[in-house]
Amino acid sequence: WKQSTSISYTISTTSLNPRNGMPRLPNIKCYNLNGPLFFGSAQQFSSLFNAKEDPETIVIDFSQSRVFDHSALEAINNLADRYGN
């Protein structure tokens, strides 16, 4: 039971500084989630993110995760609110 209440993740970042006068590409941080997002893992999910320190562009990859209930949707909406401010 305890294992099913956690969600694992990896973080990758992109900070490309092209040469020869090419335009600078934005810094992007990608959160790659793995595991179920539901009432048992929603709090841990919320604690993964730091809107104040993240770059302007982030990607949350849910391809290896599933959103199961209203608590998960609420956690995602709350996260969007944090990044929107």
Short mmCIF file of N, CA and C in Angstrom, two decimals:
data_model
loop_
_atom_site.label_atom_id
_atom_site.label_comp_id
_atom_site.label_asym_id
_atom_site.label_seq_id
_atom_site.Cartn_x
_atom_site.Cartn_y
_atom_site.Cartn_z
N TRP A 1 0.83 -1.20 0.00
CA TRP A 1 0.00 0.00 0.00
C TRP A 1 0.86 1.25 0.00
N LYS A 2 1.90 1.25 0.82
CA LYS A 2 2.73 2.44 0.92
C LYS A 2 3.38 2.79 -0.42
N GLN A 3 3.81 1.79 -1.18
CA GLN A 3 4.44 2.06 -2.47
C GLN A 3 3.47 2.68 -3.46
N SER A 4 2.22 2.32 -3.37
CA SER A 4 1.25 2.85 -4.34
C SER A 4 0.88 4.30 -4.06
N THR A 5 1.30 4.84 -2.93
CA THR A 5 0.98 6.24 -2.62
C THR A 5 2.09 7.19 -3.04
N SER A 6 3.09 6.70 -3.74
CA SER A 6 4.16 7.60 -4.16
C SER A 6 4.17 7.71 -5.68
N ILE A 7 4.70 8.81 -6.12
CA ILE A 7 4.85 9.06 -7.55
C ILE A 7 6.31 9.41 -7.76
N SER A 8 6.96 8.74 -8.70
CA SER A 8 8.36 9.02 -8.94
C SER A 8 8.48 9.96 -10.14
N TYR A 9 9.65 10.53 -10.30
CA TYR A 9 9.83 11.51 -11.36
C TYR A 9 11.30 11.63 -11.72
N THR A 10 11.55 12.11 -12.91
CA THR A 10 12.87 12.56 -13.32
C THR A 10 12.71 13.96 -13.87
N ILE A 11 13.75 14.72 -13.76
CA ILE A 11 13.72 16.11 -14.24
C ILE A 11 14.82 16.28 -15.28
N SER A 12 14.46 16.86 -16.40
CA SER A 12 15.46 17.21 -17.39
C SER A 12 15.31 18.69 -17.71
N THR A 13 16.42 19.31 -18.03
CA THR A 13 16.39 20.74 -18.34
C THR A 13 17.09 20.98 -19.67
N THR A 14 16.67 22.01 -20.33
CA THR A 14 17.27 22.43 -21.59
C THR A 14 17.66 23.89 -21.44
N SER A 15 18.90 24.16 -21.70
CA SER A 15 19.38 25.54 -21.71
C SER A 15 20.35 25.66 -22.87
N LEU A 16 19.82 25.93 -24.03
CA LEU A 16 20.64 25.98 -25.23
C LEU A 16 21.04 27.41 -25.54
N ASN A 17 22.31 27.62 -25.73
CA ASN A 17 22.83 28.92 -26.10
C ASN A 17 23.53 28.77 -27.45
N PRO A 18 22.80 28.93 -28.55
CA PRO A 18 23.39 28.74 -29.86
C PRO A 18 24.44 29.79 -30.18
N ARG A 19 25.31 29.44 -31.11
CA ARG A 19 26.38 30.35 -31.53
C ARG A 19 26.03 30.99 -32.87
N ASN A 20 26.89 31.82 -33.32
CA ASN A 20 26.80 32.43 -34.64
C ASN A 20 25.55 33.29 -34.82
N GLY A 21 25.14 34.01 -33.80
CA GLY A 21 24.03 34.94 -33.92
C GLY A 21 22.65 34.30 -33.98
N MET A 22 22.56 33.01 -33.76
CA MET A 22 21.26 32.34 -33.77
C MET A 22 20.48 32.79 -32.53
N PRO A 23 19.14 32.79 -32.61
CA PRO A 23 18.36 33.20 -31.44
C PRO A 23 18.53 32.22 -30.28
N ARG A 24 18.49 32.76 -29.11
CA ARG A 24 18.62 31.94 -27.91
C ARG A 24 17.31 31.20 -27.68
N LEU A 25 17.42 29.93 -27.39
CA LEU A 25 16.25 29.12 -27.09
C LEU A 25 15.91 29.23 -25.61
N PRO A 26 14.65 29.10 -25.26
CA PRO A 26 14.26 29.26 -23.85
C PRO A 26 14.73 28.09 -22.99
N ASN A 27 14.92 28.39 -21.71
CA ASN A 27 15.19 27.34 -20.74
C ASN A 27 13.89 26.57 -20.53
N ILE A 28 13.96 25.27 -20.58
CA ILE A 28 12.78 24.43 -20.39
C ILE A 28 13.11 23.36 -19.37
N LYS A 29 12.21 23.15 -18.45
CA LYS A 29 12.36 22.09 -17.45
C LYS A 29 11.22 21.11 -17.65
N CYS A 30 11.55 19.83 -17.73
CA CYS A 30 10.54 18.80 -17.97
C CYS A 30 10.47 17.87 -16.77
N TYR A 31 9.29 17.74 -16.19
CA TYR A 31 9.03 16.80 -15.12
C TYR A 31 8.40 15.55 -15.75
N ASN A 32 9.11 14.44 -15.72
CA ASN A 32 8.62 13.18 -16.28
C ASN A 32 8.08 12.33 -15.13
N LEU A 33 6.77 12.22 -15.02
CA LEU A 33 6.14 11.54 -13.91
C LEU A 33 5.99 10.05 -14.20
N ASN A 34 6.06 9.26 -13.14
CA ASN A 34 5.90 7.82 -13.26
C ASN A 34 5.13 7.32 -12.05
N GLY A 35 3.95 6.79 -12.28
CA GLY A 35 3.13 6.27 -11.19
C GLY A 35 1.77 6.95 -11.17
N PRO A 36 0.87 6.40 -10.37
CA PRO A 36 -0.49 6.93 -10.33
C PRO A 36 -0.58 8.24 -9.55
N LEU A 37 -1.40 9.14 -10.06
CA LEU A 37 -1.70 10.37 -9.34
C LEU A 37 -3.14 10.26 -8.86
N PHE A 38 -3.31 10.21 -7.54
CA PHE A 38 -4.63 10.06 -6.92
C PHE A 38 -4.52 10.62 -5.51
N PHE A 39 -5.56 10.45 -4.70
CA PHE A 39 -5.58 11.08 -3.37
C PHE A 39 -4.37 10.69 -2.53
N GLY A 40 -3.84 9.49 -2.71
CA GLY A 40 -2.70 9.04 -1.90
C GLY A 40 -1.38 9.63 -2.31
N SER A 41 -1.26 10.15 -3.53
CA SER A 41 0.02 10.70 -3.99
C SER A 41 -0.07 12.19 -4.34
N ALA A 42 -1.23 12.79 -4.19
CA ALA A 42 -1.44 14.18 -4.60
C ALA A 42 -0.55 15.15 -3.82
N GLN A 43 -0.37 14.91 -2.53
CA GLN A 43 0.46 15.82 -1.74
C GLN A 43 1.93 15.73 -2.16
N GLN A 44 2.42 14.52 -2.40
CA GLN A 44 3.79 14.37 -2.86
C GLN A 44 3.97 15.02 -4.23
N PHE A 45 3.00 14.83 -5.11
CA PHE A 45 3.03 15.45 -6.44
C PHE A 45 3.18 16.97 -6.30
N SER A 46 2.39 17.57 -5.46
CA SER A 46 2.42 19.03 -5.28
C SER A 46 3.77 19.51 -4.77
N SER A 47 4.43 18.69 -3.95
CA SER A 47 5.70 19.11 -3.36
C SER A 47 6.88 18.99 -4.32
N LEU A 48 6.69 18.39 -5.50
CA LEU A 48 7.78 18.23 -6.47
C LEU A 48 8.16 19.54 -7.14
N PHE A 49 7.27 20.50 -7.16
CA PHE A 49 7.43 21.69 -8.00
C PHE A 49 7.76 22.93 -7.18
N ASN A 50 8.61 23.79 -7.77
CA ASN A 50 8.98 25.04 -7.14
C ASN A 50 8.84 26.16 -8.17
N ALA A 51 7.67 26.75 -8.21
CA ALA A 51 7.35 27.75 -9.23
C ALA A 51 8.30 28.95 -9.18
N LYS A 52 8.80 29.30 -8.02
CA LYS A 52 9.67 30.47 -7.90
C LYS A 52 11.05 30.23 -8.51
N GLU A 53 11.52 28.99 -8.51
CA GLU A 53 12.86 28.69 -9.01
C GLU A 53 12.87 28.07 -10.40
N ASP A 54 11.73 27.61 -10.88
CA ASP A 54 11.67 27.00 -12.20
C ASP A 54 11.76 28.04 -13.30
N PRO A 55 12.23 27.64 -14.49
CA PRO A 55 12.24 28.58 -15.61
C PRO A 55 10.82 28.92 -16.03
N GLU A 56 10.70 29.85 -16.94
CA GLU A 56 9.38 30.30 -17.38
C GLU A 56 8.59 29.18 -18.06
N THR A 57 9.28 28.27 -18.73
CA THR A 57 8.61 27.19 -19.44
C THR A 57 8.89 25.86 -18.77
N ILE A 58 7.84 25.17 -18.37
CA ILE A 58 7.98 23.81 -17.85
C ILE A 58 7.03 22.90 -18.61
N VAL A 59 7.38 21.62 -18.62
CA VAL A 59 6.55 20.58 -19.23
C VAL A 59 6.33 19.52 -18.17
N ILE A 60 5.10 19.09 -18.01
CA ILE A 60 4.80 17.98 -17.10
C ILE A 60 4.35 16.81 -17.97
N ASP A 61 5.17 15.79 -18.02
CA ASP A 61 4.91 14.63 -18.88
C ASP A 61 4.17 13.56 -18.08
N PHE A 62 2.91 13.36 -18.41
CA PHE A 62 2.07 12.36 -17.75
C PHE A 62 2.01 11.04 -18.53
N SER A 63 2.86 10.84 -19.53
CA SER A 63 2.74 9.66 -20.38
C SER A 63 2.96 8.35 -19.63
N GLN A 64 3.71 8.39 -18.52
CA GLN A 64 3.92 7.19 -17.72
C GLN A 64 3.16 7.26 -16.40
N SER A 65 2.16 8.09 -16.34
CA SER A 65 1.37 8.28 -15.13
C SER A 65 -0.11 8.28 -15.51
N ARG A 66 -0.94 8.06 -14.53
CA ARG A 66 -2.38 8.12 -14.75
C ARG A 66 -3.02 8.98 -13.66
N VAL A 67 -4.00 9.78 -14.07
CA VAL A 67 -4.74 10.63 -13.15
C VAL A 67 -6.04 9.90 -12.82
N PHE A 68 -6.23 9.57 -11.52
CA PHE A 68 -7.32 8.67 -11.16
C PHE A 68 -8.54 9.29 -10.53
N ASP A 69 -8.41 10.41 -9.83
CA ASP A 69 -9.58 10.89 -9.09
C ASP A 69 -9.60 12.42 -9.00
N HIS A 70 -10.62 12.90 -8.32
CA HIS A 70 -10.81 14.34 -8.18
C HIS A 70 -9.66 15.00 -7.41
N SER A 71 -9.10 14.31 -6.44
CA SER A 71 -7.96 14.86 -5.69
C SER A 71 -6.78 15.12 -6.62
N ALA A 72 -6.57 14.23 -7.57
CA ALA A 72 -5.49 14.42 -8.54
C ALA A 72 -5.76 15.63 -9.43
N LEU A 73 -6.98 15.75 -9.91
CA LEU A 73 -7.33 16.91 -10.73
C LEU A 73 -7.18 18.21 -9.96
N GLU A 74 -7.57 18.19 -8.71
CA GLU A 74 -7.44 19.38 -7.87
C GLU A 74 -5.96 19.74 -7.68
N ALA A 75 -5.10 18.74 -7.49
CA ALA A 75 -3.67 18.99 -7.34
C ALA A 75 -3.09 19.62 -8.61
N ILE A 76 -3.52 19.15 -9.77
CA ILE A 76 -3.06 19.72 -11.04
C ILE A 76 -3.55 21.15 -11.20
N ASN A 77 -4.81 21.40 -10.87
CA ASN A 77 -5.35 22.77 -10.95
C ASN A 77 -4.64 23.71 -10.00
N ASN A 78 -4.36 23.26 -8.78
CA ASN A 78 -3.64 24.09 -7.82
C ASN A 78 -2.23 24.39 -8.31
N LEU A 79 -1.60 23.41 -8.94
CA LEU A 79 -0.27 23.63 -9.49
C LEU A 79 -0.30 24.66 -10.62
N ALA A 80 -1.30 24.56 -11.48
CA ALA A 80 -1.45 25.55 -12.56
C ALA A 80 -1.63 26.94 -11.99
N ASP A 81 -2.38 27.07 -10.91
CA ASP A 81 -2.58 28.36 -10.25
C ASP A 81 -1.25 28.91 -9.73
N ARG A 82 -0.43 28.03 -9.12
CA ARG A 82 0.86 28.47 -8.60
C ARG A 82 1.77 29.00 -9.70
N TYR A 83 1.78 28.35 -10.83
CA TYR A 83 2.63 28.77 -11.94
C TYR A 83 2.03 29.95 -12.70
N GLY A 84 0.73 30.12 -12.61
CA GLY A 84 0.09 31.23 -13.30
C GLY A 84 0.32 32.57 -12.65
N ASN A 85 0.69 32.59 -11.39
CA ASN A 85 0.89 33.85 -10.65
C ASN A 85 2.28 34.38 -10.79
#
